[in-house]
Each structure stands twice: as C-alpha cells, then as structure tokens.
CSV table of C-alpha atoms in Angstrom, one decimal:
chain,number,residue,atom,x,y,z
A,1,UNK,CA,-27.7,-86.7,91.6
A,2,UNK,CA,-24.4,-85.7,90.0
A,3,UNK,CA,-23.5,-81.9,90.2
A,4,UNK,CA,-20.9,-79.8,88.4
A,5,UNK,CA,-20.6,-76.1,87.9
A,6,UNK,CA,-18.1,-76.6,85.3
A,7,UNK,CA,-19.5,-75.2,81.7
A,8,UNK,CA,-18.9,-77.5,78.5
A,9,UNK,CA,-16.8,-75.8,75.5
A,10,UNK,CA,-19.1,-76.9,73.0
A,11,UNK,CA,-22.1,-74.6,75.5
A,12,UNK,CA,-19.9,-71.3,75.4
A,13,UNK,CA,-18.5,-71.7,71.8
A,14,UNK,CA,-22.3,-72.6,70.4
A,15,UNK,CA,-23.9,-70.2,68.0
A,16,UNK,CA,-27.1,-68.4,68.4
A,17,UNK,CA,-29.1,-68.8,65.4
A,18,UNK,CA,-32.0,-67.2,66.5
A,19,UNK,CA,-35.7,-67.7,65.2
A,20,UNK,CA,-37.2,-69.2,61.9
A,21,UNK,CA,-39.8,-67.1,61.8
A,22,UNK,CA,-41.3,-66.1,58.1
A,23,UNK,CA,-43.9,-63.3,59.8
A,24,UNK,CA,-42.9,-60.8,61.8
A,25,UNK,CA,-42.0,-62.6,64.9
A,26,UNK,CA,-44.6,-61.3,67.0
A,27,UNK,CA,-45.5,-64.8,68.5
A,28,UNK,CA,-44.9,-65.3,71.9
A,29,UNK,CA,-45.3,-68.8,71.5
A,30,UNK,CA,-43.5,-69.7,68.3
A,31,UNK,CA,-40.8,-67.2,67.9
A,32,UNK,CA,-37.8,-69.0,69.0
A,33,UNK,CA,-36.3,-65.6,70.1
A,34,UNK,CA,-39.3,-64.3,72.2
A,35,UNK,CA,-39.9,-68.2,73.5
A,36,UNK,CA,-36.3,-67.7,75.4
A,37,UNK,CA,-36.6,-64.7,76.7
A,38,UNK,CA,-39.9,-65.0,77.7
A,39,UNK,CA,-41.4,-62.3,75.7
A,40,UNK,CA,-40.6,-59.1,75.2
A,41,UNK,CA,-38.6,-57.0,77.5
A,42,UNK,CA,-38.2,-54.0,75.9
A,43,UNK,CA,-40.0,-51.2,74.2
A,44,UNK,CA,-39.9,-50.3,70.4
A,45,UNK,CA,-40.7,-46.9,69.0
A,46,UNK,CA,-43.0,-46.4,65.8
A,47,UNK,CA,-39.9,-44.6,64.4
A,48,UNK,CA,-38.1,-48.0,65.2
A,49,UNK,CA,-40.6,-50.0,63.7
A,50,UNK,CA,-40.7,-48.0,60.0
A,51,UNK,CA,-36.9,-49.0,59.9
A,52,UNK,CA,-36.7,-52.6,60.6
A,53,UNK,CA,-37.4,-55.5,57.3
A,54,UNK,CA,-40.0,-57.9,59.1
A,55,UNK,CA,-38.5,-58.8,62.7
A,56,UNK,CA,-39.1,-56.8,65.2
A,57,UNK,CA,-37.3,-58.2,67.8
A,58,UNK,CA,-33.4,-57.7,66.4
A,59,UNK,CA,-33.5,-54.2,67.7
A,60,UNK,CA,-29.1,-54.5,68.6
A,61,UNK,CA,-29.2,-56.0,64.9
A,62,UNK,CA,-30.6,-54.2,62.8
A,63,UNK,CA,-29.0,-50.8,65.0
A,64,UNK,CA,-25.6,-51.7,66.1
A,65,UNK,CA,-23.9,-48.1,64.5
A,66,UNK,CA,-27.6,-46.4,65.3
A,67,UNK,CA,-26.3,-43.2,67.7
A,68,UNK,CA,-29.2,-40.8,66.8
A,69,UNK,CA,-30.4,-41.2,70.5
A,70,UNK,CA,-26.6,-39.5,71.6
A,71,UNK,CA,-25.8,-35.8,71.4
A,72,UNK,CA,-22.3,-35.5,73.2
A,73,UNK,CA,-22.1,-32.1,74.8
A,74,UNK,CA,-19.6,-30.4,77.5
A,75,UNK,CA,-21.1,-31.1,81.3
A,76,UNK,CA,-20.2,-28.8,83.9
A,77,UNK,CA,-17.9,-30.7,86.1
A,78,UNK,CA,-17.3,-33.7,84.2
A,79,UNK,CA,-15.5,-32.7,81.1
A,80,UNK,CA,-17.4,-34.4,78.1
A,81,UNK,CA,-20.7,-36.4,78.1
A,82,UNK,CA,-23.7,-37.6,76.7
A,83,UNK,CA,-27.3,-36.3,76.3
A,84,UNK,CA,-30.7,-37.6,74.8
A,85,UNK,CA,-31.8,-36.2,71.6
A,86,UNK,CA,-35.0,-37.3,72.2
A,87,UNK,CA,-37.5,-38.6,74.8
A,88,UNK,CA,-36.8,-42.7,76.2
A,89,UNK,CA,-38.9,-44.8,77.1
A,90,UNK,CA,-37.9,-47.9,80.4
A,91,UNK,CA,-36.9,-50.9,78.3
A,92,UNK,CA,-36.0,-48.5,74.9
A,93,UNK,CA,-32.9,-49.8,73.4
A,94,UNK,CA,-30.6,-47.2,73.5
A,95,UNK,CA,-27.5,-47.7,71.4
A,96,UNK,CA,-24.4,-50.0,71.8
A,97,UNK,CA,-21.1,-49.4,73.2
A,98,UNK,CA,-18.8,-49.4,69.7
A,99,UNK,CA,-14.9,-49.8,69.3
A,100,UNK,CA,-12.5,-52.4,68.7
A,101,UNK,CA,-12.7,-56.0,70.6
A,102,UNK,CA,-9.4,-56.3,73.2
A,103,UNK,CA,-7.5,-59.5,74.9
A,104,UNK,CA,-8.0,-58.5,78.5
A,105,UNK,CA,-4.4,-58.3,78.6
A,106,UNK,CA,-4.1,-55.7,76.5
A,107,UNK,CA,-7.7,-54.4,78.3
A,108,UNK,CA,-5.4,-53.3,81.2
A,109,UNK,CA,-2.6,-52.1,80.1
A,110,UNK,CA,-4.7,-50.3,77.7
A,111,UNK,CA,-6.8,-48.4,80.2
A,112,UNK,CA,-3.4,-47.6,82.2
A,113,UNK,CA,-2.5,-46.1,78.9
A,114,UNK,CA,-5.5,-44.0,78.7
A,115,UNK,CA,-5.7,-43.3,82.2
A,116,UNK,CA,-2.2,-42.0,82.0
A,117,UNK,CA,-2.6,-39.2,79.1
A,118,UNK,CA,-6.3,-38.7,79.5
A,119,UNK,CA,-7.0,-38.8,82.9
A,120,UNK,CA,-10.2,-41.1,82.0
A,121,UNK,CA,-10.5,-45.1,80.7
A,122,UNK,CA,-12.5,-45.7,77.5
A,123,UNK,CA,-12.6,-49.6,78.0
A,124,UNK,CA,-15.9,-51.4,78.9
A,125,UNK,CA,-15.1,-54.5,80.6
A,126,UNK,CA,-18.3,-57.1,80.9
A,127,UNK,CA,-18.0,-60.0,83.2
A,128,UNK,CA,-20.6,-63.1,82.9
A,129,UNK,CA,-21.3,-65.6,85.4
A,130,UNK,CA,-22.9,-68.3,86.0
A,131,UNK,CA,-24.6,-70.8,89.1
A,132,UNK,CA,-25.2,-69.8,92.9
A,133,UNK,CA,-21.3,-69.8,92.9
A,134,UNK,CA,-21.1,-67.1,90.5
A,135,UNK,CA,-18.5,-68.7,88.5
A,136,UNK,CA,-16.6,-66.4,85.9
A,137,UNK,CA,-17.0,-67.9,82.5
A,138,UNK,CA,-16.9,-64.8,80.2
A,139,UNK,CA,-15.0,-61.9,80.1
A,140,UNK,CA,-15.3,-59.2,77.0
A,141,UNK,CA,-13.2,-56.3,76.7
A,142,UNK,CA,-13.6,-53.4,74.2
A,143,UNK,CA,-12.1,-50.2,73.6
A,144,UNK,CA,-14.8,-47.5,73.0
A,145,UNK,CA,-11.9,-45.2,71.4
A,146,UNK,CA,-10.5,-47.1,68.7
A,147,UNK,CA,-11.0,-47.7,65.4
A,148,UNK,CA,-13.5,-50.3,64.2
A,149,UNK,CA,-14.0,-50.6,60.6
A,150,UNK,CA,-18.1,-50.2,61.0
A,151,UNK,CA,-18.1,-46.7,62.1
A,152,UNK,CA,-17.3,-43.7,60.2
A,153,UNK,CA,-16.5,-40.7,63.0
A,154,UNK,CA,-13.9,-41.6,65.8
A,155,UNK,CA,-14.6,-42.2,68.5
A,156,UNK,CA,-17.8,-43.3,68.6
A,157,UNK,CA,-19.8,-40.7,71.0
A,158,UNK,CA,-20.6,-44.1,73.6
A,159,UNK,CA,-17.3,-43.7,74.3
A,160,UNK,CA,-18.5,-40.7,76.3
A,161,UNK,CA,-21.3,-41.6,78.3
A,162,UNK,CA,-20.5,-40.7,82.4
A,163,UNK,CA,-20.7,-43.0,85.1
A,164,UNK,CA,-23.7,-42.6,87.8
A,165,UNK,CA,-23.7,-44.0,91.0
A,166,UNK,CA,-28.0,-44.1,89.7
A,167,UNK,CA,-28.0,-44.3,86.4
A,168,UNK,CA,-30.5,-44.2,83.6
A,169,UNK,CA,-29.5,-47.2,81.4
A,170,UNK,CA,-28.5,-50.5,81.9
A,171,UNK,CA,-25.6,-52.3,79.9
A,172,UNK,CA,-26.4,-56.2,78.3
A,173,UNK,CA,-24.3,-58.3,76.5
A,174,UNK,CA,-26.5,-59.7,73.4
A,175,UNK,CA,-25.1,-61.8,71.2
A,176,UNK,CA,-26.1,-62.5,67.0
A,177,UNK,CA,-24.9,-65.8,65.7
A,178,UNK,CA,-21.8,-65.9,67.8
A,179,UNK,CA,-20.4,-65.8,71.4
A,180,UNK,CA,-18.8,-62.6,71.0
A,181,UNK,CA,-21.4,-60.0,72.5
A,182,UNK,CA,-22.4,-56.7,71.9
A,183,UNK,CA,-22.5,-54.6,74.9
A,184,UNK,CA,-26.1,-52.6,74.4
A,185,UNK,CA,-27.8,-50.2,76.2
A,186,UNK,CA,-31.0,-49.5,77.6
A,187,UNK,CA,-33.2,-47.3,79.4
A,188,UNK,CA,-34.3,-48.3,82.8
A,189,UNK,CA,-36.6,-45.4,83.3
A,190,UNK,CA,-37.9,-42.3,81.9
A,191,UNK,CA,-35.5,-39.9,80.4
A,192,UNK,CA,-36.3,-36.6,79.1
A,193,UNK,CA,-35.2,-34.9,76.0
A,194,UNK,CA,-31.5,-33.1,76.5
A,195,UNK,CA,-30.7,-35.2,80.1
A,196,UNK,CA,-27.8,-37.1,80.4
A,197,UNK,CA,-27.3,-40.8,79.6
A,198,UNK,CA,-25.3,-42.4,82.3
A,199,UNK,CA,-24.4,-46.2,83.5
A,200,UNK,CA,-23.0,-47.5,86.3
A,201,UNK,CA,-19.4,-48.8,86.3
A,202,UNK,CA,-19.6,-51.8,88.4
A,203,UNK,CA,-23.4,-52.3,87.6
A,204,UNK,CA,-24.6,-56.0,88.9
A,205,UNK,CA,-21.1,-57.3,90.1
A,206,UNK,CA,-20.5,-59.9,92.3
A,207,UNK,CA,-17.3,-58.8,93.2
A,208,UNK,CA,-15.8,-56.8,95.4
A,209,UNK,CA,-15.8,-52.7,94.5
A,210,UNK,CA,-12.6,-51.1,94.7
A,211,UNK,CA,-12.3,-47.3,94.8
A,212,UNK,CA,-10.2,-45.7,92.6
A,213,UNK,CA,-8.5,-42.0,93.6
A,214,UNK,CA,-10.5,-40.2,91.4
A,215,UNK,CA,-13.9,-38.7,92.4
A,216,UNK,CA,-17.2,-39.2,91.4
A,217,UNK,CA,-19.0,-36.5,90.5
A,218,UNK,CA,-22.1,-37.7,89.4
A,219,UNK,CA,-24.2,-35.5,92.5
A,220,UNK,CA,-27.1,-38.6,93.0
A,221,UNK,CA,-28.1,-39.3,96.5
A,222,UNK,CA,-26.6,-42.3,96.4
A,223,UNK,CA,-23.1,-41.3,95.3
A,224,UNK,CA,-20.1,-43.9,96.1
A,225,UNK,CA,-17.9,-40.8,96.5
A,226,UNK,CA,-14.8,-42.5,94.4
A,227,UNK,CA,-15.4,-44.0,91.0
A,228,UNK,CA,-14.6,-47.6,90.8
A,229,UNK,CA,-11.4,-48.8,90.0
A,230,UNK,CA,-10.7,-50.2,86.6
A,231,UNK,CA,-9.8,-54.4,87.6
C-alpha cells in the first residue's frame, strides 16, 4: 500500500456546501452537516433557536457579527477585556473573532506594528494540520482591529478578549461554502454571568511555545508565567 501525506489542491480549495436538508436539519442520520460531524457538539439556546430560519445547525452562519454575549470592561491588571453578559453553557457558541483577513506576511509585521505602539497584538493566527506528522497545510491570519465592511463599531470587542493559561472557550476554524475559515468561539465549561471570556494563545499546538518578555497575568494555577510569543 502506497502512502503520501501530501494534500491534493483540488482537497484544500474544495467548497463546503453543506446539507440539502428542506426540515430543520435535526436528523442525525440524513443531515449532511450533522452526518460529518457526528452529531451535534454544541449547545443551542431557546433565545438562539427563536432567531434562526429553519436550520439549526449554522449557528457561526446565521451569527457571525452576533457580540451580545461580550461586554468589554476595564480588568484590574490587564488593561481592557471581555466579560459575559449572560450565563454559557460547555459547547455554547460564543461569538467569532471579527476583522480584516491578513497575508501572513503582513500578519507579522503587523503584530510588530501593534506590539510596538500598543504594547499588545490584535492578530489571531490559526494553524491547521494534518496526519501523525502534523503537516502544516493551513495558515489564517486576521486582524481583530481593522476595519471589515460587516461590522459597524471598531474594533470589534473580540479583539479584546485576554489570554488564560485555563481558559473558558475554545477557538475553531469553521468554514461556509469556502476554505477561508471563521475563527469561532465556544465555551468549554460553565461561565457565569459578568466573568471573563478568555482563550489560550497557543491552544492545541504542535509546536514548540516560545515565551515572549511580557508577563502573563492571567493568576490560574496553571499559569505559563510569560505569554507566548507571537511566531
């Protein structure tokens, strides 16, 4: 048996069309969408629910510019950040992480840029890989500070969610009818009304972390002491 861990161009470049679902795609069995992942693995609200056409499984869809989850607020220590408005749910989608699409060339010098008059980097950098070798096939670079033509107050208040060495949500790329993904974020456990969203940095890399010189301040028992280094 032949192997190769090289991915075709026609595999990356292929669009997602999703389900052809009529009803409300609550099949396990026949939804296209629910077939692939396996079934559901995340939580709706009821307030969710009233909102959405017939589908309710296009949550990053149908809420892409939805921040009514995000109250930014002034932390003690950490300048800015970013607090529930209401209770969340493990699994609850969240919001996305908004701004404008970068080359990751400009992704650096971008985040020296910031780094350099604001002390702090705005850009979310996802990696994807793939097989046991953890090949690098995707790499998607946006700017949480600039200007996208979708959103009506700048910047967007993802742009100020803190990093947590244990953090409550998770970032995943999700993509709608093309390759370019959405960075989205949900809660991985139980977060109370007025606590602080948070994310990890480097969450799930294969690669090695490298400490920056600024410290983290995030006070979990866990702490990593230094943030991670923007690479």
């Amino acid at each position: 048996m032949n192997y190769s861990d090289v991915v075709s161009e026609d595999v990356l470049k292929s669009r997602n069309p999703g389900c052809n679902c009529t009803d409300d795609c609550s099949s396990e069995s026949e939804c296209a969408c629910l077939v692939r992942s396996y079934g559901r693995n995340y939580s709706i609200l009821e307030h969710l629910l009233l909102q959405v056409l017939n589908c309710t499984n296009r949550l990053v869809q149908y809420f892409t510019n939805d921040f009514t989850a995000l109250q930014v607020y002034e932390t003690a220590t950490r300048g800015r950040g970013v607090q529930a408005t209401r209770d969340l749910v493990p699994g609850e989608f969240v919001c996305t992480f908004k701004g404008l699409y970068l080359p990751m060339t400009s992704a650096y010098n971008e985040a020296a840029l910031q780094f350099k008059r604001y002390g702090d980097i705005y850009v979310m950098v996802v990696r994807e890989f793939i097989g046991y070798a953890h090949r690098l096939v995707v790499e998607t670079a946006i700017d949480g500070t600039s200007m996208d033509w979708e959103i009506k107050n700048y910047p967007p208040p993802s742009a100020f969610i803190n990093h947590s060495c244990c953090p409550n949500m998770t970032v995943v790329p999700v993509r709608v009818e093309t390759d370019q993904p959405i960075f989205a974020l949900f809660a991985t456990k139980d977060i109370d009304l007025g606590e602080e969203l948070t994310y990890d940095y480097i969450e799930k890399s294969g690669e090695h972390i490298i400490p920056s010189s600024k410290r983290c301040l995030c006070g979990a028992e866990n702490c990593r002491r230094l943030l991670p280094q923007f690479i």
